[in-house]
Amino acid sequence: MTTALASGVDEGGALAQPRARIQKIVLSNFKKFETLTLDFDPLLNIFAGGNEAGKSTAMLAIDLALSASRSKVEALGVEALMRKGAVEAFVAGGKKPDALPVFFVEVYLSDFPDHDLCGRCNSLHVDTFGLRLSCEPSDDYAEEIKQLLAEDGDNVPFEFYAIKFHTFAGAPYNGHSRPMRHLLIDGAQIDADHAQREYTRALYRSHASPSHRGGHENRYRQAKNAFAAEHLAELNAQLDVKFQARSSSKSNLESDLQIVEAGVPLESRGRGRQALVKTEFALARGRGAKSEAIDALLLEEPENHLSHISMRKLLDALAAAGGKQLFISTHSSLVCARLDLRKVIMLGGSGKPTTLRSLDKPTADFFCKAPDNYVLEFAMSSKVILVEGDAEFILISALYESCSQSTLARDGVHVIAVGGTSFKRYLALAEVLKVRTAVVRDNDGDYQRHCVDNYDGLLGNQARVFADSDNRRSTFEICVYEDNKELCEELFAPGRRTLSVKDWMLDNKAEAALALLERSEGRLSVPDYLREAIEWARQ
Amino acid sequence: MGKTVIFAVAGSGKTTRIVEELGKGQRCLVFTYTEENVLNLRRKIVQRYGGLPAGVRVMTYFGFLHSFCFRPAAGLRTRARGISFADAPPAGRYNASQESYFMDRGGRLYHERLAKLLIDRGLAEDARARIDRFFDLVCVDEVQDFAGHDFNFLMGLSGIRADMLLVGDFHQHTYDTSRDGSVNKNLHAGFSGYAKRFRDAGIEVDTSSMAHSRRCSAAVCSFISDRLGIPIGTLSERAASVRDVTSQDDADALWRRPDVVKLFYQSHSKFGCASQNWGASKGEDHYDEVCVVLNPKTLALHAKGQLSTLPSGTLNKLYVALSRSRGDVHLVPQKLLERYKSG
């Protein structure tokens, strides 16, 4: 079964034309980003990156702008959302009122029939569709702001900021006039009481039309009143003040709803199951009444709380979710690779976000089907040594230290063990991501054929292949033995009866490597091609 | 359909003509000057279709000008925040290259110069492109209200790909969308010159298809044609008359009747009865009987058979007042009602 989203859609054939799509977001002074522009795929976008890379921030920005909820922004706090650097620059710049920091989030949308969303009211001044959340000092409080700024210290008058939601036509919009329906499912907050309620509410609203909801609420209130009339009447008859069932915004159908699976409330299930059910529930619609369906689904770290098997199940569900635009933030190579590597947006580091969009399809398909992979680990590194097997992996750290007088961690060099057939796939990734990649491999008896001709045209400036050029030194073990004969004989000769030390090492690669690591006491000399690889990689 | 302006007579179904056009599945933009007429249009559309048909948008002219044309095109590069209906500074204080010519200190754009701003800054081109992006047909009701820079802007819209249907009644010109000094000052001076402006802009002028009133009786129409000199035919077969009221008793009786609206030249509210002013009664179309109150000057001209010599503004308002009735019209000298006047 293929789980690649793109192929799933192709097989689906007559997929309805998507209703609304986010094409791009532009952030300014929002959380950690001074500016950030991300272009999106109409169906699937995967945010990857290390901790603090801004994955959740990108999701939050989309959620806030689409929700058009002032109270949601207020709950987070203007100060917390404003980039610290912008505030510091303002204070350092002498606190001039016209230089007060401003943040905004712009969501650029695909074509709508409605001109109310279309115009140049965006930072790019392009005539297109979209929504803009901005937070700036309110003109109505110019005097108060001036007074506060005149005081000493670094007091920034965030209390007098206005939170505005405008379309690109310059028209205000609110939660009721949402042109795009979206739902955020946050794996990290899956069991928080508040998040649970919010989720239930959002899901109910996305499944029930306003007229349905009005009807439900009305019936529910009638039922409460009927209950009171029938069961409280006797009690009330004896009292001066009466009891009545409460009906208010805090006590109505929406606040009383819960999601139940097989008769068990969702909040009573395990976290993993909750995450899975919520996602599947959100994905379920979209083929029915179009106006009610969710257009965009935002999943925060869906791998949280999920076992490997549940994860596979979730990935299958996601891959089959045609029609919705998915945004997924993840730490998991599995999530990235199984869905479609080309849809990954790498955040973090110092540079601009990179995408794997230009990766060729065979490579993306390879990682999709590969038994296990280290795609994210590779992508998040700037310098990588790729090795062929376990033995090299076990020894490389020691070898690195002995020839560099430094450590892998200190130099920021990552070592990844991949099967020999995967080298070319990683080299394609390295090309797209500009990762400095040293491939260390055996010559397998034909240096020219295996290690030179084989990679012809695949190596840019950022990748090189290192192998021993002597065809007789065909494997790593042979090289190690030849360069450390004395040490190996000393360590491994005792107890050998039929096999030579070299043959024993070839038959027990991992064991030999571990023994060398533990007992060589720094006497190991490094084969030349490995030394070259290490020196090149750490530059 | 192309681009057409239909000059219609009172009660010939101008608004209905637009409403019919909206049911053909096209994306239609409808605008008109007054809020009242927007409400009127909306009401008729809802009556006809049970709601606003998909793709149809109805707005006031200044809503169109500001929210549809200006704001989306100006983007974030303007400090303008809304529109001002106060008078712009007089000509000569600022020149058109200065911001203060178009905008007050609070950032509000002077309504009478907003059309000029769009034209001057090349934003009219954006507006045309925007119309063509979202609409197949533009309808304008009460087109005779367009004046000043607004008329120029409207003529400029004829460059759009979308069809245009403009309807109006030259003789019901009682309001101006705006005025700015001498701009188009003599626009409404004569019909032939007025109609030529539309032709010059490539808009076909139709004076025949709505030359007959469905509302006004033969008696009212011939009174308007003969006495006021405003041509109007009729399709109404209702027997009705235009009657001069001369006795105090008859005037008192009319004053007491709540079902007969008394239409005054001005200050109708001082007379303590069911009333309205001539000009402001435009658009009202549900009266079976009206009482048009003639002020002394108008009465004198009426007596001499010289109503057509009234100043055009007054003449047009009188025409509006007379043409409200589906049936009888009573002409009452204002002096017979003076006794009810307060304040």
PDB file of N, CA and C in Angstrom, chain A residues 468-526:
ATOM      1  N   ASP A 468      39.428   3.672  -0.150  1.00  0.00           N
ATOM      2  CA  ASP A 468      40.829   3.323  -0.366  1.00  0.00           C
ATOM      3  C   ASP A 468      41.030   3.012  -1.845  1.00  0.00           C
ATOM      4  N   SER A 469      42.079   3.574  -2.444  1.00  0.00           N
ATOM      5  CA  SER A 469      42.252   3.410  -3.884  1.00  0.00           C
ATOM      6  C   SER A 469      42.959   2.092  -4.239  1.00  0.00           C
ATOM      7  N   ASP A 470      43.447   1.403  -3.234  1.00  0.00           N
ATOM      8  CA  ASP A 470      44.124   0.119  -3.476  1.00  0.00           C
ATOM      9  C   ASP A 470      43.059  -0.981  -3.515  1.00  0.00           C
ATOM     10  N   ASN A 471      42.879  -1.602  -4.704  1.00  0.00           N
ATOM     11  CA  ASN A 471      41.803  -2.586  -4.856  1.00  0.00           C
ATOM     12  C   ASN A 471      41.955  -3.791  -3.930  1.00  0.00           C
ATOM     13  N   ARG A 472      43.213  -4.029  -3.471  1.00  0.00           N
ATOM     14  CA  ARG A 472      43.390  -5.172  -2.568  1.00  0.00           C
ATOM     15  C   ARG A 472      42.847  -4.852  -1.181  1.00  0.00           C
ATOM     16  N   ARG A 473      42.825  -3.572  -0.867  1.00  0.00           N
ATOM     17  CA  ARG A 473      42.252  -3.177   0.433  1.00  0.00           C
ATOM     18  C   ARG A 473      40.759  -2.895   0.217  1.00  0.00           C
ATOM     19  N   SER A 474      39.989  -3.999   0.064  1.00  0.00           N
ATOM     20  CA  SER A 474      38.632  -3.849  -0.470  1.00  0.00           C
ATOM     21  C   SER A 474      37.587  -3.487   0.578  1.00  0.00           C
ATOM     22  N   THR A 475      37.856  -3.724   1.875  1.00  0.00           N
ATOM     23  CA  THR A 475      36.846  -3.373   2.884  1.00  0.00           C
ATOM     24  C   THR A 475      37.483  -2.590   4.030  1.00  0.00           C
ATOM     25  N   PHE A 476      36.613  -1.994   4.826  1.00  0.00           N
ATOM     26  CA  PHE A 476      37.033  -1.235   6.002  1.00  0.00           C
ATOM     27  C   PHE A 476      37.875  -2.103   6.941  1.00  0.00           C
ATOM     28  N   GLU A 477      37.424  -3.357   7.171  1.00  0.00           N
ATOM     29  CA  GLU A 477      38.117  -4.237   8.117  1.00  0.00           C
ATOM     30  C   GLU A 477      39.545  -4.536   7.643  1.00  0.00           C
ATOM     31  N   ILE A 478      39.662  -4.777   6.314  1.00  0.00           N
ATOM     32  CA  ILE A 478      40.989  -5.072   5.776  1.00  0.00           C
ATOM     33  C   ILE A 478      41.912  -3.866   5.982  1.00  0.00           C
ATOM     34  N   CYS A 479      41.375  -2.698   5.695  1.00  0.00           N
ATOM     35  CA  CYS A 479      42.176  -1.483   5.866  1.00  0.00           C
ATOM     36  C   CYS A 479      42.618  -1.316   7.312  1.00  0.00           C
ATOM     37  N   VAL A 480      41.686  -1.514   8.226  1.00  0.00           N
ATOM     38  CA  VAL A 480      42.011  -1.366   9.640  1.00  0.00           C
ATOM     39  C   VAL A 480      43.067  -2.401  10.036  1.00  0.00           C
ATOM     40  N   TYR A 481      42.880  -3.634   9.570  1.00  0.00           N
ATOM     41  CA  TYR A 481      43.833  -4.686   9.924  1.00  0.00           C
ATOM     42  C   TYR A 481      45.218  -4.365   9.376  1.00  0.00           C
ATOM     43  N   GLU A 482      45.257  -4.001   8.083  1.00  0.00           N
ATOM     44  CA  GLU A 482      46.548  -3.743   7.433  1.00  0.00           C
ATOM     45  C   GLU A 482      47.297  -2.609   8.126  1.00  0.00           C
ATOM     46  N   ASP A 483      46.542  -1.581   8.523  1.00  0.00           N
ATOM     47  CA  ASP A 483      47.193  -0.426   9.131  1.00  0.00           C
ATOM     48  C   ASP A 483      47.472  -0.621  10.614  1.00  0.00           C
ATOM     49  N   ASN A 484      46.875  -1.678  11.230  1.00  0.00           N
ATOM     50  CA  ASN A 484      47.046  -1.916  12.666  1.00  0.00           C
ATOM     51  C   ASN A 484      47.324  -3.400  12.949  1.00  0.00           C
ATOM     52  N   LYS A 485      48.221  -4.000  12.107  1.00  0.00           N
ATOM     53  CA  LYS A 485      48.459  -5.448  12.202  1.00  0.00           C
ATOM     54  C   LYS A 485      48.850  -5.874  13.612  1.00  0.00           C
ATOM     55  N   GLU A 486      49.772  -5.177  14.160  1.00  0.00           N
ATOM     56  CA  GLU A 486      50.329  -5.539  15.460  1.00  0.00           C
ATOM     57  C   GLU A 486      49.251  -5.537  16.539  1.00  0.00           C
ATOM     58  N   LEU A 487      48.491  -4.437  16.538  1.00  0.00           N
ATOM     59  CA  LEU A 487      47.428  -4.269  17.535  1.00  0.00           C
ATOM     60  C   LEU A 487      46.372  -5.363  17.377  1.00  0.00           C
ATOM     61  N   CYS A 488      45.954  -5.612  16.138  1.00  0.00           N
ATOM     62  CA  CYS A 488      44.902  -6.601  15.901  1.00  0.00           C
ATOM     63  C   CYS A 488      45.364  -8.011  16.300  1.00  0.00           C
ATOM     64  N   GLU A 489      46.602  -8.322  15.923  1.00  0.00           N
ATOM     65  CA  GLU A 489      47.115  -9.652  16.281  1.00  0.00           C
ATOM     66  C   GLU A 489      47.125  -9.803  17.793  1.00  0.00           C
ATOM     67  N   GLU A 490      47.577  -8.763  18.446  1.00  0.00           N
ATOM     68  CA  GLU A 490      47.666  -8.794  19.910  1.00  0.00           C
ATOM     69  C   GLU A 490      46.294  -8.994  20.553  1.00  0.00           C
ATOM     70  N   LEU A 491      45.285  -8.291  19.985  1.00  0.00           N
ATOM     71  CA  LEU A 491      43.952  -8.349  20.581  1.00  0.00           C
ATOM     72  C   LEU A 491      43.208  -9.620  20.206  1.00  0.00           C
ATOM     73  N   PHE A 492      43.340 -10.033  18.928  1.00  0.00           N
ATOM     74  CA  PHE A 492      42.438 -11.089  18.451  1.00  0.00           C
ATOM     75  C   PHE A 492      43.096 -12.443  18.221  1.00  0.00           C
ATOM     76  N   ALA A 493      44.453 -12.553  18.149  1.00  0.00           N
ATOM     77  CA  ALA A 493      45.100 -13.832  17.875  1.00  0.00           C
ATOM     78  C   ALA A 493      44.814 -14.887  18.937  1.00  0.00           C
ATOM     79  N   PRO A 494      44.898 -14.482  20.221  1.00  0.00           N
ATOM     80  CA  PRO A 494      44.612 -15.505  21.239  1.00  0.00           C
ATOM     81  C   PRO A 494      43.249 -16.151  21.012  1.00  0.00           C
ATOM     82  N   GLY A 495      43.229 -17.501  20.968  1.00  0.00           N
ATOM     83  CA  GLY A 495      41.953 -18.203  20.810  1.00  0.00           C
ATOM     84  C   GLY A 495      41.632 -18.525  19.366  1.00  0.00           C
ATOM     85  N   ARG A 496      42.358 -17.932  18.386  1.00  0.00           N
ATOM     86  CA  ARG A 496      42.078 -18.238  16.963  1.00  0.00           C
ATOM     87  C   ARG A 496      42.622 -19.614  16.661  1.00  0.00           C
ATOM     88  N   ARG A 497      41.849 -20.536  16.029  1.00  0.00           N
ATOM     89  CA  ARG A 497      42.361 -21.844  15.676  1.00  0.00           C
ATOM     90  C   ARG A 497      42.425 -22.013  14.172  1.00  0.00           C
ATOM     91  N   THR A 498      41.246 -21.884  13.509  1.00  0.00           N
ATOM     92  CA  THR A 498      41.223 -22.116  12.064  1.00  0.00           C
ATOM     93  C   THR A 498      41.323 -20.817  11.280  1.00  0.00           C
ATOM     94  N   LEU A 499      40.629 -19.759  11.717  1.00  0.00           N
ATOM     95  CA  LEU A 499      40.603 -18.507  10.957  1.00  0.00           C
ATOM     96  C   LEU A 499      41.817 -17.649  11.272  1.00  0.00           C
ATOM     97  N   SER A 500      42.296 -16.918  10.254  1.00  0.00           N
ATOM     98  CA  SER A 500      43.320 -15.920  10.508  1.00  0.00           C
ATOM     99  C   SER A 500      42.633 -14.755  11.237  1.00  0.00           C
ATOM    100  N   VAL A 501      43.418 -13.885  11.840  1.00  0.00           N
ATOM    101  CA  VAL A 501      42.852 -12.724  12.531  1.00  0.00           C
ATOM    102  C   VAL A 501      42.042 -11.878  11.550  1.00  0.00           C
ATOM    103  N   LYS A 502      42.600 -11.639  10.348  1.00  0.00           N
ATOM    104  CA  LYS A 502      41.908 -10.814   9.360  1.00  0.00           C
ATOM    105  C   LYS A 502      40.557 -11.422   8.980  1.00  0.00           C
ATOM    106  N   ASP A 503      40.547 -12.752   8.744  1.00  0.00           N
ATOM    107  CA  ASP A 503      39.288 -13.399   8.359  1.00  0.00           C
ATOM    108  C   ASP A 503      38.277 -13.362   9.496  1.00  0.00           C
ATOM    109  N   TRP A 504      38.794 -13.503  10.710  1.00  0.00           N
ATOM    110  CA  TRP A 504      37.881 -13.430  11.868  1.00  0.00           C
ATOM    111  C   TRP A 504      37.233 -12.032  11.947  1.00  0.00           C
ATOM    112  N   MET A 505      38.037 -11.030  11.702  1.00  0.00           N
ATOM    113  CA  MET A 505      37.505  -9.656  11.736  1.00  0.00           C
ATOM    114  C   MET A 505      36.442  -9.444  10.656  1.00  0.00           C
ATOM    115  N   LEU A 506      36.677 -10.035   9.493  1.00  0.00           N
ATOM    116  CA  LEU A 506      35.713  -9.896   8.400  1.00  0.00           C
ATOM    117  C   LEU A 506      34.397 -10.615   8.712  1.00  0.00           C
ATOM    118  N   ASP A 507      34.528 -11.703   9.474  1.00  0.00           N
ATOM    119  CA  ASP A 507      33.316 -12.458   9.811  1.00  0.00           C
ATOM    120  C   ASP A 507      32.577 -11.874  11.009  1.00  0.00           C
ATOM    121  N   ASN A 508      33.259 -11.095  11.812  1.00  0.00           N
ATOM    122  CA  ASN A 508      32.652 -10.567  13.044  1.00  0.00           C
ATOM    123  C   ASN A 508      32.880  -9.059  13.138  1.00  0.00           C
ATOM    124  N   LYS A 509      32.367  -8.369  12.157  1.00  0.00           N
ATOM    125  CA  LYS A 509      32.699  -6.949  11.985  1.00  0.00           C
ATOM    126  C   LYS A 509      32.353  -6.104  13.209  1.00  0.00           C
ATOM    127  N   ALA A 510      31.118  -6.213  13.661  1.00  0.00           N
ATOM    128  CA  ALA A 510      30.673  -5.367  14.759  1.00  0.00           C
ATOM    129  C   ALA A 510      31.420  -5.706  16.041  1.00  0.00           C
ATOM    130  N   GLU A 511      31.586  -6.998  16.271  1.00  0.00           N
ATOM    131  CA  GLU A 511      32.269  -7.442  17.491  1.00  0.00           C
ATOM    132  C   GLU A 511      33.718  -6.942  17.508  1.00  0.00           C
ATOM    133  N   ALA A 512      34.368  -7.071  16.385  1.00  0.00           N
ATOM    134  CA  ALA A 512      35.752  -6.612  16.268  1.00  0.00           C
ATOM    135  C   ALA A 512      35.831  -5.102  16.495  1.00  0.00           C
ATOM    136  N   ALA A 513      34.881  -4.409  15.924  1.00  0.00           N
ATOM    137  CA  ALA A 513      34.891  -2.949  16.064  1.00  0.00           C
ATOM    138  C   ALA A 513      34.726  -2.542  17.519  1.00  0.00           C
ATOM    139  N   LEU A 514      33.784  -3.199  18.209  1.00  0.00           N
ATOM    140  CA  LEU A 514      33.566  -2.889  19.621  1.00  0.00           C
ATOM    141  C   LEU A 514      34.822  -3.165  20.434  1.00  0.00           C
ATOM    142  N   ALA A 515      35.460  -4.303  20.149  1.00  0.00           N
ATOM    143  CA  ALA A 515      36.678  -4.669  20.890  1.00  0.00           C
ATOM    144  C   ALA A 515      37.777  -3.646  20.645  1.00  0.00           C
ATOM    145  N   LEU A 516      37.913  -3.219  19.394  1.00  0.00           N
ATOM    146  CA  LEU A 516      38.934  -2.209  19.096  1.00  0.00           C
ATOM    147  C   LEU A 516      38.650  -0.906  19.832  1.00  0.00           C
ATOM    148  N   LEU A 517      37.364  -0.546  19.850  1.00  0.00           N
ATOM    149  CA  LEU A 517      36.976   0.700  20.503  1.00  0.00           C
ATOM    150  C   LEU A 517      37.332   0.662  21.983  1.00  0.00           C
ATOM    151  N   GLU A 518      37.079  -0.525  22.622  1.00  0.00           N
ATOM    152  CA  GLU A 518      37.241  -0.603  24.070  1.00  0.00           C
ATOM    153  C   GLU A 518      38.681  -0.864  24.489  1.00  0.00           C
ATOM    154  N   ARG A 519      39.435  -1.551  23.627  1.00  0.00           N
ATOM    155  CA  ARG A 519      40.733  -2.043  24.114  1.00  0.00           C
ATOM    156  C   ARG A 519      41.943  -1.483  23.376  1.00  0.00           C
ATOM    157  N   SER A 520      41.744  -0.632  22.408  1.00  0.00           N
ATOM    158  CA  SER A 520      42.896  -0.158  21.637  1.00  0.00           C
ATOM    159  C   SER A 520      43.670   0.945  22.357  1.00  0.00           C
ATOM    160  N   GLU A 521      43.034   1.601  23.317  1.00  0.00           N
ATOM    161  CA  GLU A 521      43.675   2.612  24.164  1.00  0.00           C
ATOM    162  C   GLU A 521      44.424   3.658  23.354  1.00  0.00           C
ATOM    163  N   GLY A 522      43.801   4.131  22.318  1.00  0.00           N
ATOM    164  CA  GLY A 522      44.375   5.253  21.570  1.00  0.00           C
ATOM    165  C   GLY A 522      45.497   4.863  20.632  1.00  0.00           C
ATOM    166  N   ARG A 523      45.735   3.572  20.490  1.00  0.00           N
ATOM    167  CA  ARG A 523      46.856   3.170  19.643  1.00  0.00           C
ATOM    168  C   ARG A 523      46.430   2.926  18.193  1.00  0.00           C
ATOM    169  N   LEU A 524      45.164   3.105  17.920  1.00  0.00           N
ATOM    170  CA  LEU A 524      44.623   2.804  16.594  1.00  0.00           C
ATOM    171  C   LEU A 524      45.110   3.840  15.581  1.00  0.00           C
ATOM    172  N   SER A 525      45.710   3.383  14.485  1.00  0.00           N
ATOM    173  CA  SER A 525      46.045   4.367  13.450  1.00  0.00           C
ATOM    174  C   SER A 525      44.975   4.342  12.371  1.00  0.00           C
ATOM    175  N   VAL A 526      44.712   5.511  11.854  1.00  0.00           N
ATOM    176  CA  VAL A 526      43.544   5.724  11.008  1.00  0.00           C
ATOM    177  C   VAL A 526      43.915   5.516   9.536  1.00  0.00           C
TER     178      VAL A 526
END
